Short mmCIF file of C-alpha atoms and ligand atoms in Angstrom, two decimals:
data_model
loop_
_atom_site.label_atom_id
_atom_site.label_comp_id
_atom_site.label_asym_id
_atom_site.label_seq_id
_atom_site.Cartn_x
_atom_site.Cartn_y
_atom_site.Cartn_z
CA UNK A 13 -4.83 5.39 -40.79
CA UNK A 14 -7.97 3.94 -40.08
CA UNK A 15 -5.97 0.59 -38.82
CA UNK A 16 -3.95 2.75 -36.52
CA UNK A 17 -7.05 4.10 -35.05
CA UNK A 18 -8.45 0.51 -34.98
CA UNK A 19 -5.40 -0.71 -33.33
CA UNK A 20 -5.10 2.09 -30.72
CA UNK A 21 -8.85 1.66 -29.61
CA UNK A 22 -8.34 -2.09 -29.31
CA UNK A 23 -5.45 -1.69 -27.09
CA UNK A 24 -6.90 1.20 -24.81
CA UNK A 25 -10.05 -1.13 -24.36
CA UNK A 26 -7.86 -3.92 -23.06
CA UNK A 27 -6.01 -1.52 -21.07
CA UNK A 28 -9.46 -0.48 -19.32
CA UNK A 29 -10.06 -4.17 -19.06
CA UNK A 30 -6.79 -4.98 -17.35
CA UNK A 31 -7.39 -1.70 -15.02
CA UNK A 32 -10.77 -3.03 -14.05
CA UNK A 33 -9.75 -6.71 -13.65
CA UNK A 34 -6.66 -5.56 -11.40
CA UNK A 35 -8.74 -3.10 -9.31
CA UNK A 36 -11.21 -5.47 -8.21
CA UNK A 37 -10.45 -9.07 -8.06
CA UNK A 38 -7.58 -9.46 -5.91
CA UNK A 39 -7.76 -12.17 -2.91
CA UNK A 40 -5.04 -11.80 0.09
CA UNK A 41 -4.84 -12.92 3.66
CA UNK A 42 -5.85 -10.93 6.71
CA UNK A 43 -3.52 -11.72 9.49
CA UNK A 44 -2.43 -10.59 12.95
CA UNK A 45 1.28 -10.19 14.01
CA UNK A 46 1.69 -9.79 17.78
CA UNK A 47 4.50 -8.49 19.67
CA UNK A 48 5.80 -9.94 23.30
CA UNK A 49 5.59 -6.63 24.88
CA UNK A 50 3.13 -4.94 22.94
CA UNK A 51 1.67 -1.62 23.92
CA UNK A 52 0.45 -0.05 21.08
CA UNK A 53 -2.02 -1.39 18.24
CA UNK A 54 -1.59 -0.68 14.50
CA UNK A 55 -3.95 -1.62 11.68
CA UNK A 56 -1.93 -2.25 8.25
CA UNK A 57 -4.58 -2.27 5.16
CA UNK A 58 -3.94 -3.09 1.48
CA UNK A 59 -6.05 -3.93 -1.31
CA UNK A 60 -4.90 -7.13 -2.99
CA UNK A 61 -4.35 -7.56 -6.86
CA UNK A 62 -4.50 -10.82 -8.99
CA UNK A 63 -0.80 -10.74 -9.99
CA UNK A 64 1.60 -11.06 -7.30
CA UNK A 65 1.45 -10.58 -3.37
CA UNK A 66 3.97 -8.00 -3.26
CA UNK A 67 1.35 -5.75 -1.17
CA UNK A 68 0.85 -8.35 1.19
CA UNK A 69 4.82 -9.17 1.55
CA UNK A 70 5.30 -5.44 2.38
CA UNK A 71 2.65 -5.37 4.74
CA UNK A 72 4.06 -8.20 6.53
CA UNK A 73 7.49 -6.94 6.50
CA UNK A 74 6.09 -3.50 7.86
CA UNK A 75 4.39 -5.42 10.74
CA UNK A 76 7.52 -7.46 11.44
CA UNK A 77 9.62 -4.21 11.71
CA UNK A 78 6.70 -2.70 14.24
CA UNK A 79 6.60 -6.17 16.02
CA UNK A 80 10.28 -5.13 17.34
CA UNK A 81 9.09 -1.74 18.57
CA UNK A 82 6.25 -3.16 20.77
CA UNK A 83 3.46 -2.92 18.22
CA UNK A 84 0.42 -5.71 17.81
CA UNK A 85 -0.10 -5.34 13.98
CA UNK A 86 -3.26 -6.50 12.17
CA UNK A 87 -2.80 -6.81 8.60
CA UNK A 88 -6.32 -6.63 6.79
CA UNK A 89 -7.62 -6.49 3.16
CA UNK A 90 -9.69 -3.39 2.51
CA UNK A 91 -12.97 -5.43 2.37
CA UNK A 92 -12.50 -6.98 5.88
CA UNK A 93 -12.54 -3.96 7.59
CA UNK A 94 -16.12 -2.92 7.57
CA UNK A 95 -16.78 -3.45 11.31
CA UNK A 96 -13.28 -2.67 12.39
CA UNK A 97 -13.36 0.10 15.27
CA UNK A 98 -10.28 2.49 13.90
CA UNK A 99 -10.18 4.26 17.26
CA UNK A 100 -8.92 0.89 19.00
CA UNK A 101 -5.43 1.61 16.68
CA UNK A 102 -2.93 4.49 17.63
CA UNK A 103 -1.40 3.75 13.82
CA UNK A 104 -2.70 3.15 10.50
CA UNK A 105 -0.65 1.86 7.81
CA UNK A 106 -2.35 2.23 4.14
CA UNK A 107 -0.65 0.37 1.77
CA UNK A 108 -1.84 1.06 -1.56
CA UNK A 109 -1.03 -0.24 -5.33
CA UNK A 110 -0.32 2.23 -8.26
CA UNK A 111 -2.41 2.03 -11.21
CA UNK A 112 -2.31 4.56 -13.87
CA UNK A 113 -0.10 6.88 -11.70
CA UNK A 114 -2.90 6.88 -9.19
CA UNK A 115 -3.48 5.02 -5.60
CA UNK A 116 -6.02 2.29 -6.35
CA UNK A 117 -9.39 3.10 -6.28
CA UNK A 118 -10.53 1.15 -3.39
CA UNK A 119 -7.78 2.42 -1.02
CA UNK A 120 -9.15 5.92 -2.09
CA UNK A 121 -12.48 4.99 -1.43
CA UNK A 122 -11.61 3.91 1.86
CA UNK A 123 -9.66 6.93 3.01
CA UNK A 124 -12.65 9.34 2.10
CA UNK A 125 -15.04 7.18 4.02
CA UNK A 126 -13.33 6.52 7.27
CA UNK A 127 -12.77 8.82 10.04
CA UNK A 128 -9.42 9.44 10.15
CA UNK A 129 -9.27 12.89 11.86
CA UNK A 130 -6.00 13.17 13.78
CA UNK A 131 -5.02 9.50 12.99
CA UNK A 132 -1.52 8.70 12.64
CA UNK A 133 -0.72 7.12 9.52
CA UNK A 134 1.62 5.90 7.28
CA UNK A 135 1.30 5.92 3.59
CA UNK A 136 2.76 3.35 1.43
CA UNK A 137 2.99 3.47 -2.53
CA UNK A 138 3.51 0.28 -4.17
CA UNK A 139 4.14 0.02 -8.18
CA UNK A 140 6.42 -0.91 -10.86
CA UNK A 141 8.65 2.12 -10.77
CA UNK A 142 6.51 5.17 -11.64
CA UNK A 143 4.81 6.24 -8.37
CA UNK A 144 5.51 9.95 -7.50
CA UNK A 145 2.09 11.12 -8.45
CA UNK A 146 0.16 8.17 -6.80
CA UNK A 147 2.49 9.02 -3.63
CA UNK A 148 1.76 12.59 -3.65
CA UNK A 149 -1.78 11.89 -4.21
CA UNK A 150 -1.92 9.31 -1.27
CA UNK A 151 -0.64 11.91 1.10
CA UNK A 152 -2.78 14.67 0.04
CA UNK A 153 -5.78 12.57 -0.07
CA UNK A 154 -5.02 11.50 3.68
CA UNK A 155 -4.15 15.05 4.88
CA UNK A 156 -7.58 16.25 3.31
CA UNK A 157 -9.42 13.59 5.40
CA UNK A 158 -7.63 15.20 8.62
CA UNK A 159 -5.09 12.24 8.92
CA UNK A 160 -1.60 13.05 10.30
CA UNK A 161 0.95 11.31 8.22
CA UNK A 162 4.08 10.50 10.12
CA UNK A 163 5.71 8.87 7.03
CA UNK A 164 5.21 8.28 3.48
CA UNK A 165 7.37 5.58 1.26
CA UNK A 166 7.40 4.41 -2.06
CA UNK A 167 8.53 0.59 -2.76
CA UNK A 168 9.00 -0.64 -6.57
CA UNK A 169 8.83 -4.03 -8.23
CA UNK A 170 10.85 -3.27 -11.08
CA UNK A 171 12.95 0.40 -10.66
CA UNK A 172 15.65 -0.41 -8.14
CA UNK A 173 14.92 0.30 -4.85
CA UNK A 174 18.50 1.23 -3.42
CA UNK A 175 21.19 1.13 -6.25
CA UNK A 176 23.94 0.45 -3.89
CA UNK A 177 22.33 -2.95 -2.99
CA UNK A 178 23.02 -4.72 -6.16
CA UNK A 179 24.05 -8.04 -4.70
CA UNK A 180 20.55 -8.53 -3.47
CA UNK A 181 17.09 -9.10 -5.60
CA UNK A 182 15.06 -5.86 -5.85
CA UNK A 183 12.20 -7.26 -3.88
CA UNK A 184 14.51 -8.24 -1.15
CA UNK A 185 15.85 -4.72 -1.08
CA UNK A 186 12.34 -3.55 -0.95
CA UNK A 187 11.54 -6.03 2.05
CA UNK A 188 14.11 -4.98 4.06
CA UNK A 189 13.25 -1.36 3.66
CA UNK A 190 9.74 -2.10 4.75
CA UNK A 191 11.30 -3.89 7.94
CA UNK A 192 13.26 -0.68 8.70
CA UNK A 193 10.27 1.48 7.86
CA UNK A 194 8.35 -0.72 10.87
CA UNK A 195 11.10 -0.54 13.02
CA UNK A 196 11.84 3.01 12.86
CA UNK A 197 8.44 3.95 13.98
CA UNK A 198 8.14 5.71 17.32
CA UNK A 199 4.80 7.35 18.32
CA UNK A 200 4.89 10.50 20.60
CA UNK A 201 2.32 9.81 23.59
C1 FMN B 6 -3.28 -1.60 -15.34
C2 FMN B 6 -2.15 -1.28 -14.57
C3 FMN B 6 -1.74 -0.31 -14.39
C4 FMN B 6 -0.47 0.18 -13.68
N1 FMN B 6 0.18 1.27 -13.45
C5 FMN B 6 0.98 1.33 -12.59
C6 FMN B 6 1.69 2.87 -12.57
O1 FMN B 6 1.26 3.94 -13.01
N2 FMN B 6 2.98 3.07 -11.95
C7 FMN B 6 3.82 2.02 -11.21
O2 FMN B 6 4.50 2.25 -10.91
N3 FMN B 6 3.42 0.72 -11.60
C8 FMN B 6 1.95 0.48 -12.14
N4 FMN B 6 1.57 -0.80 -12.32
C9 FMN B 6 2.26 -2.02 -11.59
C10 FMN B 6 1.53 -2.15 -10.12
O3 FMN B 6 1.31 -0.82 -9.39
C11 FMN B 6 2.34 -3.30 -9.46
O4 FMN B 6 2.37 -4.36 -10.21
C12 FMN B 6 1.51 -3.25 -7.95
O5 FMN B 6 1.72 -2.09 -7.28
C13 FMN B 6 2.30 -4.27 -7.31
O6 FMN B 6 1.54 -5.49 -6.61
P1 FMN B 6 1.53 -6.78 -6.81
O7 FMN B 6 2.78 -7.30 -6.29
O8 FMN B 6 0.61 -7.12 -5.47
O9 FMN B 6 0.90 -7.07 -8.16
C14 FMN B 6 0.47 -1.01 -13.03
C15 FMN B 6 -0.23 -2.23 -13.24
C16 FMN B 6 -1.34 -2.62 -13.86
C17 FMN B 6 -2.01 -3.95 -13.92
#
């Protein structure tokens, strides 16, 4: 019995270390994606993690989709947004990773600190495949902080994003869906 408890404690400790490492040690690019016929600006924010750049790839595809409907997008990691004036953006896409069934801590903190009153936002929840609670939490947090959530979507690394597209990799499917998400945006003026 003692052995089992020790093993469980070690596993728990390792999981806590992995969570802390993942939440705080990611690096990722911040880039502009401009449209030839731009009339609106979009800020896309994400908190990179150290393992794989699924978050950036999804942000990039959303920006490419937005480009086709006349948006200039600025993709930024959260740590680069300190001096960003949110009022210059008509739309904000918040792309959060899921850790232990919740949106990543930096994204939650960012939402609480920024003035999102009446801001049009799109909530994007990424994860291996279990994101329902995290997605709900992200939406609630945005609404609680006065934002208007015009769309909310999850994309998964492991769980099939679309059962019917089995001839493509799951990641390809997710990226195509992210592009469509961007392309479907139409803001009322
Ligand atoms: C400590 C830890 C906890 C995680 N918890 C969840 C979870 O609760 N639900 C889920 O769907 N994915 C979970 N994941 C997977 C990540 O959400 C997923 O790897 C990430 O969103 C994909 O981003 P990336 O490709 O940029 O790494 C977890 C990953 C780690 C490392």
